[in-house]
Coordinates of C-alpha atoms in Angstrom, one line a residue:
X1 CA 282.2 13.0 67.8
X2 CA 279.8 15.6 66.9
X3 CA 279.7 18.8 69.0
X4 CA 276.4 19.1 70.3
X5 CA 277.7 15.2 71.4
X6 CA 281.2 17.4 73.8
X7 CA 278.4 19.6 74.9
X8 CA 277.0 17.4 76.6
X9 CA 280.3 15.8 77.3
X10 CA 281.3 19.1 79.4
X11 CA 278.5 18.7 81.5
X12 CA 281.4 17.1 83.4
X13 CA 285.2 18.0 82.1
X14 CA 288.7 17.0 83.9
X15 CA 290.8 20.7 83.7
X16 CA 293.7 20.5 82.2
X17 CA 296.9 19.8 84.2
X18 CA 300.3 20.6 82.5
X19 CA 303.0 18.6 84.0
X20 CA 299.7 15.6 84.8
X21 CA 297.0 15.5 82.4
X22 CA 299.6 14.4 79.9
X23 CA 297.6 10.8 77.5
X24 CA 299.0 8.1 80.1
X25 CA 296.4 9.7 82.8
X26 CA 294.1 10.6 80.6
X27 CA 293.5 6.7 79.2
X28 CA 293.6 6.0 83.2
X29 CA 290.6 8.6 83.7
X30 CA 289.3 7.2 80.5
X31 CA 288.5 3.4 82.0
X32 CA 287.4 5.9 85.2
X33 CA 284.6 7.7 83.9
X34 CA 283.6 7.2 79.7
X35 CA 281.1 10.8 79.7
X36 CA 284.6 13.1 81.4
X37 CA 285.2 15.3 79.1
X38 CA 289.1 15.4 79.4
X39 CA 291.8 18.2 78.2
X40 CA 295.4 17.2 77.5
X41 CA 297.7 19.8 79.3
X42 CA 299.0 22.9 77.4
X43 CA 300.3 23.0 73.6
X44 CA 301.7 25.6 72.6
X45 CA 301.1 26.9 69.0
X46 CA 304.6 27.8 68.5
X47 CA 306.3 24.8 69.7
X48 CA 303.5 23.1 66.8
X49 CA 303.9 26.1 64.2
X50 CA 307.5 26.8 64.7
X51 CA 308.9 23.7 66.2
X52 CA 307.3 21.3 63.8
X53 CA 306.9 18.8 67.9
X54 CA 303.4 17.1 66.2
X55 CA 304.3 14.3 69.1
X56 CA 303.2 16.7 71.4
X57 CA 299.8 16.3 69.7
X58 CA 299.7 12.1 70.7
X59 CA 296.8 10.3 72.0
X60 CA 294.9 7.6 72.5
X61 CA 292.0 6.8 70.7
X62 CA 290.2 5.6 73.5
X63 CA 290.5 8.9 74.7
X64 CA 287.7 10.2 73.2
X65 CA 285.4 12.7 73.7
X66 CA 289.8 14.5 74.0
X67 CA 289.8 18.2 73.9
X68 CA 292.7 20.1 72.4
X69 CA 294.7 23.1 74.8
X70 CA 296.0 26.0 73.1
X71 CA 298.5 28.3 73.9
X72 CA 299.0 31.7 71.8
X73 CA 298.2 34.4 69.9
X74 CA 299.0 34.8 67.1
X75 CA 295.0 33.9 65.2
X76 CA 297.1 32.9 62.3
X77 CA 299.5 29.8 64.4
X78 CA 296.6 29.6 66.0
X79 CA 294.0 29.0 63.4
X80 CA 297.0 26.9 61.8
X81 CA 297.5 24.8 65.2
X82 CA 293.7 24.6 65.7
X83 CA 293.7 22.9 63.0
X84 CA 297.1 20.5 64.0
X85 CA 294.8 19.5 66.4
X86 CA 291.3 18.3 64.2
X87 CA 293.7 16.7 61.6
X88 CA 295.0 14.9 65.0
X89 CA 291.5 14.0 65.6
X90 CA 291.2 16.3 69.1
X91 CA 287.2 17.0 69.4
X92 CA 287.6 20.4 71.2
X93 CA 289.8 23.1 70.3
X94 CA 290.8 24.6 73.1
X95 CA 292.1 28.8 74.0
X96 CA 294.7 29.1 76.8
X97 CA 293.3 32.5 78.7
X98 CA 293.3 31.0 82.0
X99 CA 297.1 30.2 83.2
X100 CA 299.2 32.7 84.8
X101 CA 302.9 32.1 85.0
X102 CA 305.3 34.2 84.1
X103 CA 306.3 31.7 81.4
X104 CA 302.8 32.3 79.9
X105 CA 302.4 35.8 80.3
X106 CA 306.2 35.4 78.6
X107 CA 304.6 34.3 75.8
X108 CA 302.0 37.0 76.3
X109 CA 299.0 33.9 76.2
X110 CA 297.5 32.4 79.5
X111 CA 295.8 35.1 81.7
X112 CA 297.4 38.2 80.5
X113 CA 294.7 37.8 77.4
X114 CA 292.1 38.6 79.6
X115 CA 292.8 42.1 79.8
X116 CA 293.0 41.2 75.7
X117 CA 289.7 39.8 74.7
X118 CA 289.5 41.7 71.2
X119 CA 292.9 39.9 70.2
X120 CA 291.4 36.7 72.2
X121 CA 287.9 37.1 69.7
X122 CA 290.6 37.4 67.4
X123 CA 292.6 33.6 68.0
X124 CA 288.6 32.4 68.5
X125 CA 287.6 33.6 65.1
X126 CA 291.0 32.6 63.3
X127 CA 290.8 29.3 65.4
X128 CA 286.7 28.7 64.0
X129 CA 287.6 29.8 61.1
X130 CA 290.6 26.6 60.5
X131 CA 288.4 23.6 62.0
X132 CA 285.2 22.0 61.8
X133 CA 285.3 20.9 65.4
X134 CA 284.7 22.6 68.0
X135 CA 286.8 26.1 70.1
X136 CA 286.4 27.4 72.9
X137 CA 287.6 29.6 75.7
X138 CA 289.3 28.3 79.3
X139 CA 289.7 32.0 80.6
X140 CA 289.5 33.5 84.8
X141 CA 287.6 35.7 86.1
X142 CA 290.2 39.5 85.7
X143 CA 293.4 39.8 86.8
X144 CA 295.1 42.0 88.9
X145 CA 293.5 45.5 89.0
X146 CA 290.5 44.1 86.6
X147 CA 287.3 45.0 88.2
X148 CA 285.7 41.0 87.7
X149 CA 282.4 42.6 87.2
X150 CA 282.8 44.9 84.4
X151 CA 285.8 42.4 82.7
X152 CA 283.9 39.1 83.0
X153 CA 281.3 40.2 81.0
X154 CA 283.3 42.9 78.3
X155 CA 285.4 39.3 78.4
X156 CA 282.3 36.7 77.6
X157 CA 280.5 39.6 75.0
X158 CA 283.0 39.7 73.1
X159 CA 284.7 36.6 72.4
X160 CA 280.6 35.2 72.2
X161 CA 280.6 37.2 69.7
X162 CA 283.4 36.1 67.5
X163 CA 281.7 32.4 67.8
X164 CA 282.8 30.7 70.7
X165 CA 280.3 28.5 72.1
X166 CA 281.7 27.8 75.3
X167 CA 283.2 29.2 77.5
X168 CA 284.8 27.7 81.7
X169 CA 285.6 30.2 83.8
X170 CA 288.0 30.1 86.8
X171 CA 285.9 31.7 89.4
X172 CA 289.3 33.7 90.2
X173 CA 291.7 36.5 89.7
X174 CA 294.8 35.7 89.0
X175 CA 297.7 37.3 90.3
X176 CA 300.4 38.0 87.4
X177 CA 302.6 39.5 90.0
X178 CA 303.8 38.6 93.3
X179 CA 301.4 34.6 93.0
X180 CA 303.4 32.2 91.9
X181 CA 300.8 29.8 89.7
X182 CA 300.6 27.6 93.0
X183 CA 299.3 30.7 94.7
X184 CA 296.9 31.6 92.3
X185 CA 295.4 28.3 92.8
X186 CA 294.3 29.4 96.6
X187 CA 294.8 33.1 97.4
X188 CA 292.3 34.6 95.2
X189 CA 288.8 34.5 96.9
X190 CA 286.6 32.7 94.7
X191 CA 283.5 33.7 93.2
X192 CA 281.4 31.5 92.1
X193 CA 277.4 34.1 92.5
X194 CA 279.9 35.8 89.6
X195 CA 279.7 32.7 87.6
X196 CA 276.1 32.3 88.0
X197 CA 275.3 36.1 86.9
X198 CA 277.4 35.4 83.7
X199 CA 274.8 32.1 83.4
X200 CA 271.4 34.6 83.4
X201 CA 273.5 37.3 81.1
X202 CA 274.6 35.2 78.1
X203 CA 272.0 32.2 77.7
X204 CA 273.1 31.7 75.2
X205 CA 277.0 30.2 75.7
X206 CA 277.6 26.9 77.6
X207 CA 278.9 28.5 80.5
X208 CA 281.4 25.8 82.6
X209 CA 282.8 26.0 85.9
X210 CA 285.8 25.9 87.3
X211 CA 287.6 26.1 91.0
X212 CA 288.1 24.9 93.8
X213 CA 285.7 22.5 93.0
X214 CA 286.7 19.1 94.7
X215 CA 283.7 16.1 94.9
X216 CA 280.6 15.1 93.3
X217 CA 278.3 17.1 95.5
X218 CA 280.1 20.4 94.4
X219 CA 278.9 19.8 91.3
X220 CA 276.0 18.5 91.0
X221 CA 275.3 21.3 93.9
X222 CA 276.6 23.9 91.0
X223 CA 274.6 22.1 87.3
X224 CA 271.9 22.7 89.9
X225 CA 272.1 26.5 90.1
X226 CA 271.2 25.8 86.1
X227 CA 275.2 26.1 84.8
X228 CA 275.4 23.8 82.3
X229 CA 279.4 22.5 83.0
X230 CA 281.3 20.9 86.1
X231 CA 285.6 21.3 85.5
X232 CA 287.2 19.9 88.8
X233 CA 290.8 19.9 88.8
X234 CA 293.2 18.6 91.5
X235 CA 291.0 16.6 92.7
X236 CA 289.8 14.0 90.4
X237 CA 293.9 14.1 89.4
X238 CA 294.7 13.6 93.5
X239 CA 292.0 11.4 94.6
X240 CA 291.0 9.8 90.4
X241 CA 288.5 6.9 91.6
X242 CA 287.1 9.1 94.0
X243 CA 285.9 11.8 91.8
X244 CA 284.6 9.9 88.4
X245 CA 283.9 6.4 89.3
X246 CA 280.7 7.6 90.2
X247 CA 280.8 10.5 87.1
X248 CA 278.7 8.7 84.8
X249 CA 275.9 7.4 86.9
X250 CA 275.4 10.7 88.6
X251 CA 276.1 13.3 86.5
X252 CA 275.4 11.7 82.6
X253 CA 272.7 9.3 84.4
X254 CA 274.4 6.4 82.2
X255 CA 275.8 3.1 82.9
X256 CA 280.1 4.2 82.9
X257 CA 283.3 3.2 84.2
X258 CA 285.5 0.8 85.8
X259 CA 286.2 0.6 89.5
X260 CA 289.2 1.0 91.4
X261 CA 290.8 -2.3 91.2
X262 CA 288.6 -3.5 87.9
X263 CA 290.6 -0.2 86.0
X264 CA 294.9 -1.4 87.8
X265 CA 293.4 -4.7 86.1
X266 CA 292.8 -3.3 82.8
X267 CA 295.8 -1.1 83.1
X268 CA 297.8 -3.9 82.6
X269 CA 298.0 -4.2 79.1
X270 CA 298.8 -0.6 78.6
X271 CA 301.5 -0.5 81.1
X272 CA 303.1 -3.3 79.0
X273 CA 302.8 -2.0 75.7
X274 CA 304.2 0.8 77.4
X275 CA 306.7 -0.7 78.6
X276 CA 308.2 -2.4 75.9
X277 CA 307.8 -0.2 73.4
X278 CA 311.0 1.8 75.6
X279 CA 309.1 3.4 77.9
X280 CA 309.1 3.8 82.1
X281 CA 307.0 2.2 84.1
X282 CA 306.6 5.8 86.2
X283 CA 306.1 8.2 82.9
X284 CA 302.2 6.4 83.9
X285 CA 302.5 4.3 87.6
X286 CA 302.6 8.6 88.5
X287 CA 299.3 9.2 87.9
X288 CA 297.4 5.7 89.7
X289 CA 299.0 6.6 92.7
X290 CA 295.4 8.4 93.9
X291 CA 293.7 5.5 93.0
X292 CA 293.2 3.6 96.2
X293 CA 292.8 7.5 98.4
X294 CA 290.8 6.7 101.4
X295 CA 291.0 3.1 101.6
X296 CA 292.6 0.9 103.5
X297 CA 295.8 0.0 101.6
X298 CA 296.3 3.2 99.7
X299 CA 299.2 4.3 102.2
X300 CA 301.0 0.6 101.3
X301 CA 299.6 1.4 98.1
X302 CA 301.8 3.9 96.9
X303 CA 304.4 3.4 98.5
X304 CA 305.2 0.1 96.7
X305 CA 305.3 2.3 93.9
X306 CA 306.8 4.5 94.1
X307 CA 309.3 2.8 95.8
X308 CA 309.0 0.7 92.6
X309 CA 308.7 1.8 90.0
X310 CA 311.4 3.9 88.8
X311 CA 313.9 0.7 89.1
X312 CA 315.6 -1.3 86.1
X313 CA 313.2 -3.4 84.1
X314 CA 309.8 -2.9 86.7
X315 CA 306.8 -3.1 84.5
X316 CA 303.4 -5.0 85.3
X317 CA 304.2 -7.1 88.0
X318 CA 305.1 -4.2 90.4
X319 CA 301.5 -2.6 89.9
X320 CA 300.1 -6.4 90.5
X321 CA 302.2 -6.8 93.9
X322 CA 300.8 -2.9 94.6
X323 CA 297.3 -4.0 94.1
X324 CA 298.1 -7.4 96.6
X325 CA 298.5 -5.1 99.0
X326 CA 295.0 -3.4 99.3
X327 CA 292.2 -4.1 101.6
X328 CA 289.4 -5.5 99.5
X329 CA 286.0 -2.6 99.2
X330 CA 283.5 -2.8 101.3
X331 CA 280.3 -4.0 100.2

């Protein structure tokens, strides 16, 4: 895809989420929305460049538009990792400057990079020189005792000067000590007005907002205020149909994805291939548990998959039986 097409897709995106947005999850999400930009879990540049773990780049061609998120802080190594991602076929390479976990901090990347905007600029510059696809950044509004009103504009100024044209801002501070990664998703207060102020201050940047957004109504309201994109995380994972099935029409003005029942039926051949190749059914169905959230039979659907997907020899028939427990959608 062209960089312009990917930028248009970034009007709505599903956040990169560790242990969640793997290739099975993204395949399902793509059935529900043809347009939404999808992100991988974070992949570290040392794992790719020093560890040779190229299997972490595996994805299905049907996932496009799809972006690879990288974690790292060494410019040349990130450039090599970005090159590997571009060669694998990803439409965008994203640099993680927002994850607050201890494991990420120990590698001097993630949210701790908010303290080192010059280094981030060097990383962006090196990655851009290595690939033709768009290099983007996902960041916080600040960390620890930083003043976001001062830190965020300086950060954006430096990364944009390095050639980054698209930034997603998680509109919360990250506390690197004293809060768990889970608490960092909820406790620091959201500051949407600051992100909106940055949109006005950097008119040439494509700015997306992330954090606390759970519905398409919220996404449309933020887009109407002038933001270029909205990124949704946990809600898109836990209630994928509720978020993604209406996205193509409402966000992009196009016909698009499937309803949840049709998506389940379309997943069956994919599941058959996965299981026949030695994979486990639960590796796929764990991402499908929330498909019918709010529908009669949703609990029975979840229970059946949870109880049967991990049994020896489990295959597509488990999913068919679970689907039969869901009440037909009301007209």
